[in-house]
Coordinates of C-alpha atoms and ligand atoms in Angstrom, one line a residue:
M1 CA 22.2 11.7 0.5
S2 CA 23.4 14.6 -1.6
V3 CA 22.1 16.7 -4.4
A4 CA 24.9 17.6 -6.9
E5 CA 25.1 21.2 -7.9
P6 CA 23.1 22.0 -11.1
T7 CA 25.4 22.5 -14.1
S8 CA 24.7 24.6 -17.2
E9 CA 27.4 26.2 -19.3
T10 CA 25.1 28.5 -21.1
S11 CA 21.4 29.4 -20.5
D12 CA 20.4 27.3 -23.6
E13 CA 21.8 24.1 -22.2
P14 CA 19.7 21.9 -19.9
V15 CA 20.2 22.4 -16.2
L16 CA 21.6 19.0 -15.0
K17 CA 21.6 17.7 -11.5
V18 CA 21.9 14.3 -9.8
V19 CA 19.8 13.4 -6.8
E20 CA 21.5 10.6 -4.9
D21 CA 19.6 8.1 -2.8
A22 CA 16.2 9.3 -4.0
T23 CA 13.2 7.2 -3.1
C24 CA 10.9 5.4 -5.5
T25 CA 7.3 5.4 -4.4
F26 CA 5.9 3.2 -7.1
C27 CA 5.6 0.1 -5.0
G28 CA 5.7 -0.9 -1.3
C29 CA 9.4 -1.7 -1.5
V30 CA 10.1 2.0 -1.4
C31 CA 13.7 1.6 -2.6
D32 CA 15.7 4.5 -1.3
D33 CA 18.9 4.0 -3.2
I34 CA 18.0 5.4 -6.6
D35 CA 20.3 8.0 -8.2
L36 CA 18.3 10.3 -10.4
T37 CA 19.7 12.4 -13.2
V38 CA 17.5 15.4 -13.7
E39 CA 17.5 17.6 -16.8
N40 CA 15.3 20.7 -16.1
D41 CA 12.0 19.1 -15.3
R42 CA 12.6 15.7 -16.7
I43 CA 14.2 12.7 -15.1
T44 CA 16.5 11.1 -17.7
K45 CA 18.3 8.4 -15.6
A46 CA 17.2 6.4 -12.6
K47 CA 20.2 4.3 -11.6
S48 CA 19.2 1.1 -9.6
A49 CA 15.5 1.5 -10.3
C50 CA 13.7 -1.6 -11.7
V51 CA 11.6 -1.5 -14.8
L52 CA 8.5 -0.3 -12.9
G53 CA 10.5 2.3 -11.1
K54 CA 12.1 3.6 -14.3
A55 CA 8.7 3.9 -15.9
W56 CA 7.5 5.8 -12.8
F57 CA 10.3 8.3 -13.0
F58 CA 10.7 8.7 -16.7
N59 CA 6.9 9.1 -17.4
H60 CA 6.6 11.9 -14.9
H61 CA 5.9 15.2 -16.6
V62 CA 4.3 18.5 -15.5
E63 CA 0.6 18.2 -16.4
D64 CA -0.9 20.9 -18.7
R65 CA -3.9 21.4 -16.4
P66 CA -5.3 24.2 -14.3
E67 CA -4.4 24.2 -10.7
A68 CA -8.0 23.7 -9.7
T69 CA -11.4 23.3 -11.3
I70 CA -15.0 23.5 -10.1
D71 CA -17.4 21.5 -12.3
G72 CA -14.6 21.2 -14.9
E73 CA -14.0 25.0 -15.2
P74 CA -10.7 26.5 -14.1
V75 CA -10.9 28.5 -10.9
T76 CA -8.5 30.1 -8.5
Y77 CA -6.9 28.0 -5.8
E78 CA -8.6 30.0 -3.1
A79 CA -12.1 29.6 -4.6
A80 CA -11.5 25.8 -4.9
V81 CA -10.4 25.5 -1.3
E82 CA -13.6 27.4 -0.1
R83 CA -15.9 25.3 -2.3
A84 CA -14.2 22.1 -1.1
A85 CA -14.7 23.1 2.6
E86 CA -18.3 24.0 1.9
I87 CA -19.0 20.6 0.3
L88 CA -17.3 18.7 3.2
T89 CA -18.9 20.7 6.0
S90 CA -22.4 20.6 4.4
A91 CA -22.4 16.8 4.1
R92 CA -24.1 14.6 6.7
Y93 CA -22.2 11.4 5.8
P94 CA -19.0 12.3 4.0
V95 CA -16.3 9.8 3.2
T96 CA -12.6 10.4 2.9
Y97 CA -10.8 7.8 0.7
G98 CA -7.5 7.0 -0.9
L99 CA -4.3 8.2 0.8
S100 CA -2.0 5.4 -0.3
D101 CA -0.1 7.5 -2.8
T102 CA 0.7 10.6 -0.7
T103 CA 3.0 11.5 2.2
S104 CA 2.2 10.6 5.8
E105 CA 2.2 14.3 6.6
A106 CA -0.7 14.7 4.2
Q107 CA -2.4 11.6 5.5
R108 CA -2.3 13.0 9.0
V109 CA -4.1 16.2 7.8
A110 CA -6.7 14.2 5.9
V111 CA -7.6 12.3 9.1
A112 CA -7.9 15.7 10.9
V113 CA -10.2 17.1 8.3
T114 CA -12.4 14.0 8.5
D115 CA -12.5 14.3 12.2
W116 CA -13.7 17.9 11.9
I117 CA -16.5 17.0 9.5
G118 CA -17.5 13.8 11.4
G119 CA -17.0 11.5 8.4
I120 CA -15.5 8.2 7.5
V121 CA -11.8 7.9 6.9
D122 CA -10.9 4.9 4.7
T123 CA -7.9 4.0 2.6
T124 CA -7.1 1.7 -0.3
T125 CA -6.2 -0.9 2.3
S126 CA -9.9 -1.7 2.4
V127 CA -9.6 -3.1 -1.1
C128 CA -6.2 -4.8 -0.8
H129 CA -4.8 -5.9 2.6
G130 CA -7.8 -4.9 4.7
P131 CA -8.4 -8.5 5.7
S132 CA -4.8 -8.6 7.0
G133 CA -5.5 -5.5 9.1
M134 CA -8.5 -7.4 10.6
A135 CA -6.4 -10.5 11.1
F136 CA -3.7 -8.6 13.0
Q137 CA -6.4 -7.7 15.5
G138 CA -7.5 -11.3 15.8
V139 CA -4.2 -13.2 16.0
G140 CA -1.4 -10.6 16.1
E141 CA 1.6 -10.3 13.9
V142 CA 5.0 -11.8 14.4
T143 CA 6.9 -9.2 12.4
C144 CA 10.4 -7.9 11.5
T145 CA 12.0 -5.5 9.1
L146 CA 13.1 -6.3 5.5
G147 CA 16.7 -5.8 6.8
E148 CA 16.2 -8.8 9.2
I149 CA 14.9 -10.9 6.3
K150 CA 17.9 -9.9 4.2
N151 CA 20.3 -10.7 6.9
R152 CA 18.7 -13.8 8.5
A153 CA 16.0 -15.5 6.5
D154 CA 17.0 -19.0 5.3
F155 CA 13.4 -20.1 4.5
L156 CA 11.1 -17.9 2.5
V157 CA 7.5 -18.7 1.7
Y158 CA 5.8 -16.3 -0.9
W159 CA 2.1 -16.9 -0.7
G160 CA -0.5 -15.5 -3.1
G161 CA 1.8 -13.0 -4.8
N162 CA 4.1 -12.6 -7.8
P163 CA 6.9 -10.4 -6.5
A164 CA 9.0 -11.0 -9.7
E165 CA 6.6 -8.8 -11.5
S166 CA 4.8 -6.7 -8.9
H167 CA 7.8 -5.8 -6.7
P168 CA 10.8 -6.5 -9.0
R169 CA 13.5 -5.6 -6.5
H170 CA 12.1 -7.5 -3.5
F171 CA 14.0 -10.7 -4.5
T172 CA 17.3 -8.9 -5.3
K173 CA 17.4 -6.3 -2.6
Y174 CA 15.5 -7.6 0.4
S175 CA 14.7 -11.3 0.4
L176 CA 15.8 -14.1 -2.0
M177 CA 19.1 -13.1 -3.4
P178 CA 21.1 -10.8 -1.2
K179 CA 24.0 -12.0 1.0
G180 CA 23.3 -11.3 4.6
D181 CA 25.1 -11.6 8.0
H182 CA 23.6 -15.0 8.7
V183 CA 23.2 -16.1 5.1
P184 CA 26.6 -15.2 3.7
R185 CA 26.1 -17.1 0.4
G186 CA 22.9 -15.3 -0.4
R187 CA 20.5 -17.4 -2.5
K188 CA 22.5 -20.6 -1.8
D189 CA 21.7 -20.3 1.9
R190 CA 18.0 -19.9 1.4
Y191 CA 15.2 -22.3 0.6
A192 CA 12.2 -20.7 -1.2
V193 CA 8.6 -21.8 -1.7
L194 CA 5.9 -20.1 -3.8
V195 CA 2.3 -20.9 -3.0
D196 CA -0.1 -19.7 -5.8
V197 CA -2.9 -20.8 -7.9
R198 CA -0.9 -20.4 -11.1
K199 CA 2.7 -20.8 -12.2
T200 CA 3.9 -17.1 -12.4
K201 CA 7.3 -15.8 -13.3
S202 CA 8.1 -15.9 -9.6
A203 CA 7.9 -19.7 -9.6
K204 CA 11.0 -20.0 -11.7
A205 CA 13.1 -18.5 -8.9
M206 CA 11.8 -21.0 -6.3
D207 CA 13.0 -24.3 -4.9
L208 CA 9.5 -25.5 -4.6
F209 CA 6.2 -24.4 -6.2
L210 CA 3.0 -25.4 -4.6
Q211 CA 0.1 -25.0 -7.0
V212 CA -2.8 -24.7 -4.6
K213 CA -6.4 -25.1 -6.0
P214 CA -8.3 -21.8 -6.1
R215 CA -10.1 -20.9 -2.9
S216 CA -8.1 -23.5 -0.8
D217 CA -5.4 -21.4 0.8
F218 CA -7.1 -21.6 4.2
E219 CA -7.2 -25.4 4.1
L220 CA -3.5 -25.5 3.0
A221 CA -2.4 -23.2 5.9
W222 CA -4.4 -25.3 8.4
T223 CA -2.8 -28.5 7.1
L224 CA 0.6 -27.0 7.6
R225 CA -0.4 -25.9 11.1
A226 CA -1.6 -29.4 11.8
L227 CA 1.6 -30.9 10.5
A228 CA 3.6 -28.4 12.6
K229 CA 1.8 -29.7 15.7
G230 CA 2.2 -33.3 14.8
I231 CA -1.5 -33.9 14.2
E232 CA -2.4 -36.7 11.9
V233 CA -4.2 -35.5 8.7
D234 CA -6.0 -37.4 5.9
G235 CA -3.7 -37.3 2.8
Q236 CA -6.6 -38.0 0.4
A237 CA -8.7 -35.1 1.8
V238 CA -5.7 -32.8 1.6
R239 CA -5.0 -33.8 -2.0
D240 CA -8.7 -33.4 -3.0
K241 CA -9.1 -30.1 -1.4
T242 CA -5.8 -28.4 -2.1
G243 CA -4.4 -30.3 -5.0
I244 CA -1.1 -30.9 -3.2
E245 CA 0.3 -34.3 -2.0
L246 CA 0.6 -34.7 1.7
D247 CA 4.2 -36.0 1.5
V248 CA 5.2 -32.8 -0.3
L249 CA 3.8 -30.8 2.7
Q250 CA 5.4 -33.1 5.2
G251 CA 8.8 -32.6 3.6
M252 CA 8.3 -28.8 3.5
M253 CA 7.3 -28.8 7.2
E254 CA 10.4 -30.8 8.1
R255 CA 12.6 -28.2 6.4
M256 CA 10.6 -25.4 8.0
K257 CA 11.3 -26.8 11.4
G258 CA 14.9 -27.1 10.6
S259 CA 15.3 -23.5 9.5
N260 CA 16.8 -20.7 11.6
F261 CA 14.7 -17.8 10.4
G262 CA 11.6 -18.2 8.2
A263 CA 9.5 -15.5 6.6
I264 CA 6.0 -15.9 5.1
L265 CA 5.4 -13.0 2.7
F266 CA 1.8 -12.9 1.5
G267 CA -0.1 -11.0 -1.1
M268 CA -3.6 -10.3 -2.3
G269 CA -3.9 -13.8 -3.8
L270 CA -4.3 -14.8 -0.2
T271 CA -6.2 -11.8 1.3
M272 CA -8.7 -11.2 -1.5
T273 CA -9.8 -14.7 -2.3
R274 CA -12.4 -16.8 -0.5
G275 CA -11.9 -16.6 3.2
K276 CA -10.2 -13.2 3.1
H277 CA -9.3 -12.3 6.7
V278 CA -9.4 -15.9 7.9
N279 CA -6.8 -16.7 5.2
S280 CA -4.6 -14.0 6.6
E281 CA -5.3 -15.2 10.2
A282 CA -4.3 -18.8 9.2
V283 CA -1.0 -17.7 7.7
L284 CA -0.2 -15.3 10.6
A285 CA -1.1 -18.1 13.1
L286 CA 1.2 -20.5 11.1
A287 CA 4.1 -18.1 11.6
R288 CA 3.3 -17.8 15.3
D289 CA 3.1 -21.6 15.7
M290 CA 6.5 -22.1 14.0
N291 CA 8.1 -20.0 16.7
E292 CA 7.4 -22.9 19.1
Y293 CA 10.1 -25.0 17.4
G294 CA 13.1 -23.1 18.6
H295 CA 13.7 -20.8 15.7
R296 CA 12.2 -17.5 14.5
W297 CA 9.4 -17.2 12.0
V298 CA 7.6 -14.1 10.8
A299 CA 4.7 -13.2 8.4
K300 CA 4.5 -10.0 6.5
P301 CA 2.0 -8.7 3.9
M302 CA 3.5 -7.6 0.6
R303 CA 2.1 -4.1 0.2
G304 CA 1.4 -2.6 -3.2
H305 CA 1.1 1.2 -3.4
G306 CA 4.1 3.3 -2.3
N307 CA 2.7 4.6 1.0
V308 CA -0.2 2.4 1.7
T309 CA 1.7 1.1 4.8
G310 CA 1.9 4.8 5.9
A311 CA -1.8 5.1 5.5
D312 CA -2.3 2.2 7.8
Q313 CA 0.2 3.7 10.3
V314 CA -1.3 7.2 10.3
V315 CA -5.0 6.1 10.5
S316 CA -4.0 3.6 13.2
W317 CA -2.1 6.0 15.4
S318 CA -4.7 8.7 14.9
T319 CA -7.9 6.6 15.5
G320 CA -6.8 3.2 16.8
Y321 CA -7.9 1.4 13.7
P322 CA -6.2 1.0 10.3
F323 CA -9.0 1.8 7.7
G324 CA -12.8 2.0 7.5
V325 CA -13.2 4.3 10.5
H326 CA -16.3 6.4 11.2
L327 CA -15.6 9.5 13.2
G328 CA -19.2 10.9 13.2
R329 CA -19.9 10.3 16.8
G330 CA -16.8 12.1 18.0
Y331 CA -15.0 8.9 18.7
P332 CA -13.7 6.2 16.2
R333 CA -15.7 3.2 15.2
F334 CA -14.2 0.5 13.0
N335 CA -16.4 -1.8 11.0
P336 CA -15.2 -3.1 7.6
G337 CA -18.2 -3.6 5.3
E338 CA -20.1 -0.9 7.1
Y339 CA -17.6 1.9 7.0
T340 CA -15.5 1.0 4.0
T341 CA -15.8 3.3 1.0
S342 CA -16.8 0.8 -1.7
D343 CA -19.6 -0.5 0.5
V344 CA -20.8 3.0 1.7
L345 CA -20.9 4.2 -1.9
A346 CA -22.5 1.0 -3.4
R347 CA -25.3 1.3 -0.8
G348 CA -25.8 4.9 -1.8
E349 CA -25.1 6.2 1.8
A350 CA -22.3 8.8 1.4
D351 CA -23.5 12.3 0.5
A352 CA -20.0 13.7 -0.3
A353 CA -16.6 12.2 -1.2
F354 CA -13.1 13.5 -0.5
I355 CA -10.7 11.5 -2.6
I356 CA -7.0 11.9 -2.1
A357 CA -4.4 10.4 -4.5
S358 CA -6.6 7.5 -5.6
D359 CA -8.9 6.6 -8.5
P360 CA -11.9 4.7 -7.2
Y361 CA -14.1 5.7 -10.2
S362 CA -12.0 3.5 -12.4
N363 CA -12.0 0.4 -10.2
F364 CA -15.0 0.3 -7.8
S365 CA -18.1 -1.7 -8.6
Q366 CA -20.7 -0.1 -10.9
P367 CA -23.2 0.8 -8.1
A368 CA -20.4 2.5 -6.2
R369 CA -19.2 4.3 -9.3
D370 CA -22.7 5.4 -10.1
H371 CA -23.2 6.8 -6.6
L372 CA -19.8 8.5 -6.6
K373 CA -20.8 10.3 -9.8
S374 CA -24.1 11.4 -8.3
I375 CA -22.7 13.2 -5.2
P376 CA -20.4 16.2 -4.7
S377 CA -16.8 15.2 -4.6
V378 CA -13.4 16.9 -3.9
V379 CA -10.5 15.2 -5.6
L380 CA -6.7 15.7 -5.2
D381 CA -4.6 14.0 -7.9
P382 CA -1.5 14.8 -9.9
K383 CA -3.2 13.3 -13.0
L384 CA -6.5 13.8 -14.6
S385 CA -7.8 10.5 -13.4
E386 CA -11.3 9.2 -14.1
T387 CA -12.2 10.2 -10.6
A388 CA -10.8 13.7 -11.1
R389 CA -12.8 14.0 -14.3
I390 CA -16.1 13.6 -12.5
A391 CA -15.1 15.7 -9.5
T392 CA -17.0 18.8 -8.4
V393 CA -13.8 20.3 -7.1
A394 CA -10.5 18.9 -8.6
F395 CA -7.0 20.0 -7.5
T396 CA -3.9 19.2 -9.6
T397 CA -1.2 18.3 -7.2
A398 CA 2.5 17.9 -7.2
T399 CA 3.8 14.3 -7.2
Y400 CA 5.0 13.0 -3.9
G401 CA 8.6 11.8 -4.0
I402 CA 9.4 13.4 -7.4
N403 CA 8.3 17.0 -6.5
T404 CA 7.6 17.0 -2.8
P405 CA 9.5 15.9 0.3
G406 CA 7.9 14.1 3.2
T407 CA 7.8 10.6 4.8
V408 CA 6.6 7.3 3.5
Y409 CA 6.5 3.9 5.2
R410 CA 8.0 0.9 3.5
M411 CA 6.0 -2.3 3.6
D412 CA 7.9 -3.4 6.7
D413 CA 6.6 -0.3 8.6
V414 CA 10.0 1.5 8.4
P415 CA 9.6 5.3 7.7
I416 CA 11.7 6.5 4.7
P417 CA 12.3 10.2 3.8
L418 CA 11.6 11.4 0.3
R419 CA 14.2 13.3 -1.7
P420 CA 12.4 15.2 -4.5
A421 CA 14.0 15.7 -7.9
F422 CA 12.5 19.1 -8.9
D423 CA 9.8 21.5 -8.0
S424 CA 6.3 21.4 -9.4
P425 CA 4.1 24.4 -10.3
F426 CA 1.4 22.7 -8.4
K427 CA 0.9 22.6 -4.6
S428 CA 1.5 19.4 -2.6
D429 CA -1.4 17.3 -1.1
Y430 CA -0.2 18.5 2.3
E431 CA -0.5 22.2 1.4
I432 CA -3.9 21.8 -0.1
L433 CA -5.2 19.7 2.8
K434 CA -3.9 22.2 5.3
A435 CA -5.7 25.0 3.5
I436 CA -8.9 23.0 3.4
E437 CA -8.5 22.0 7.1
T438 CA -8.2 25.7 8.1
S439 CA -11.4 26.6 6.2
V440 CA -13.3 23.5 7.5
R441 CA -12.3 24.3 11.1
K442 CA -13.5 27.9 10.8
R443 CA -16.8 26.8 9.3
V444 CA -17.4 24.1 11.9
R445 CA -16.4 26.4 14.8
S446 CA -18.8 29.1 13.5
G447 CA -21.5 26.5 12.9
A448 CA -21.8 28.0 9.4
S449 CA -22.6 24.9 7.4
R450 CA -23.1 22.1 9.9
P451 CA -26.3 20.2 9.1
Ligands
SF4_1 S1 11.0 -2.4 -6.6 FE1 9.3 -0.9 -6.3 S2 10.1 0.8 -5.1 FE2 11.9 -0.5 -5.9 S3 12.5 0.6 -7.8 FE3 11.1 -1.1 -8.4 S4 9.0 -0.1 -8.4 FE4 10.4 1.3 -7.3

């Protein structure tokens, strides 16, 4: 990595610099080979970035907003920190939520604050790959890095996702197209299957498209498991339930058994449809089963937000569980449905919310939104999101990756350093969280606001 020296002949000319090998945090691919051209506080070129990455970099601008507000009115940073700490320490059932679009350093402090206030720590995983997090605990995960997939995978199954549009460089950089050590001809050495309920843009890039009937992923995965084990299955029942002919699945299984390294890459079309965590379990178990036939198979979730994988990592290594963790009794308790934010809010249970780098007010259910609006909330966001608009205390933050350094985890659990392009007038999530943590700790230790 290098940052070229800024150049400017005269003071009127823009200050130019190039940041090599910068990291895009727009999606879970976390591409770390982007060369950014920066003119003053604008990014004007993003070499190697995909269309989504370019939009992420080019649309970034310094917000014309106060550093902090209380009830919508501008206040000093110090006043906002104290009010935030007061809200969090006064609450009996506070919930900390978000965390998928910030650094792992900030995530760690957010868990610490939640521990001090005895609240729930939950992340956006609870509304995307939460079922996979539950399934890992049930059946385990045969896993690998994206580098291994690039260098070894000769059979790819994309299940319930549309990477061509959601993760545009996944095909070209990590999975389908690149030449690798054991697949020297790249695409020609790989066989690819898409399983989905509709023919998306990704289907065009496949060798086989399986259009599964909606809400039948579990049955399809178990049919493949049965075929892998040589168990006789009823072709008519399979066709009626999944919409797919048995001989197509038999042919696919034959190829799967003949492959050297297979990867199942699954998305929210699998995890958030009927069955949820049992769908994830079925696909993880299928990958595990396939290892009995002499060759290696793995299954990996395709993660969406830039550092949602880091959120899972940090919450897991801090508490033992990946999301939806209640710390109120002084030890962690994990119970999705009971301690997940959308549920806690929809039932009207939480009495304060601490939202970091997320916008639940624009995408939760109406009962959850109504309750969120009715309780005091502390929100950290670089943009004036819908959630920031209704916040009691709102902090405008610097944008991770563009303005702040730190660590993020790629979707394959590999940590990647950030190389910021330019400074922001606003503080980072990490700095704000540290200040809140200091104040919270003082208050809890003194017993000042503990209910
Ligand atoms: S694939 Fe994702 S991380 Fe890579 S450049 Fe595109 S948006 Fe950014």
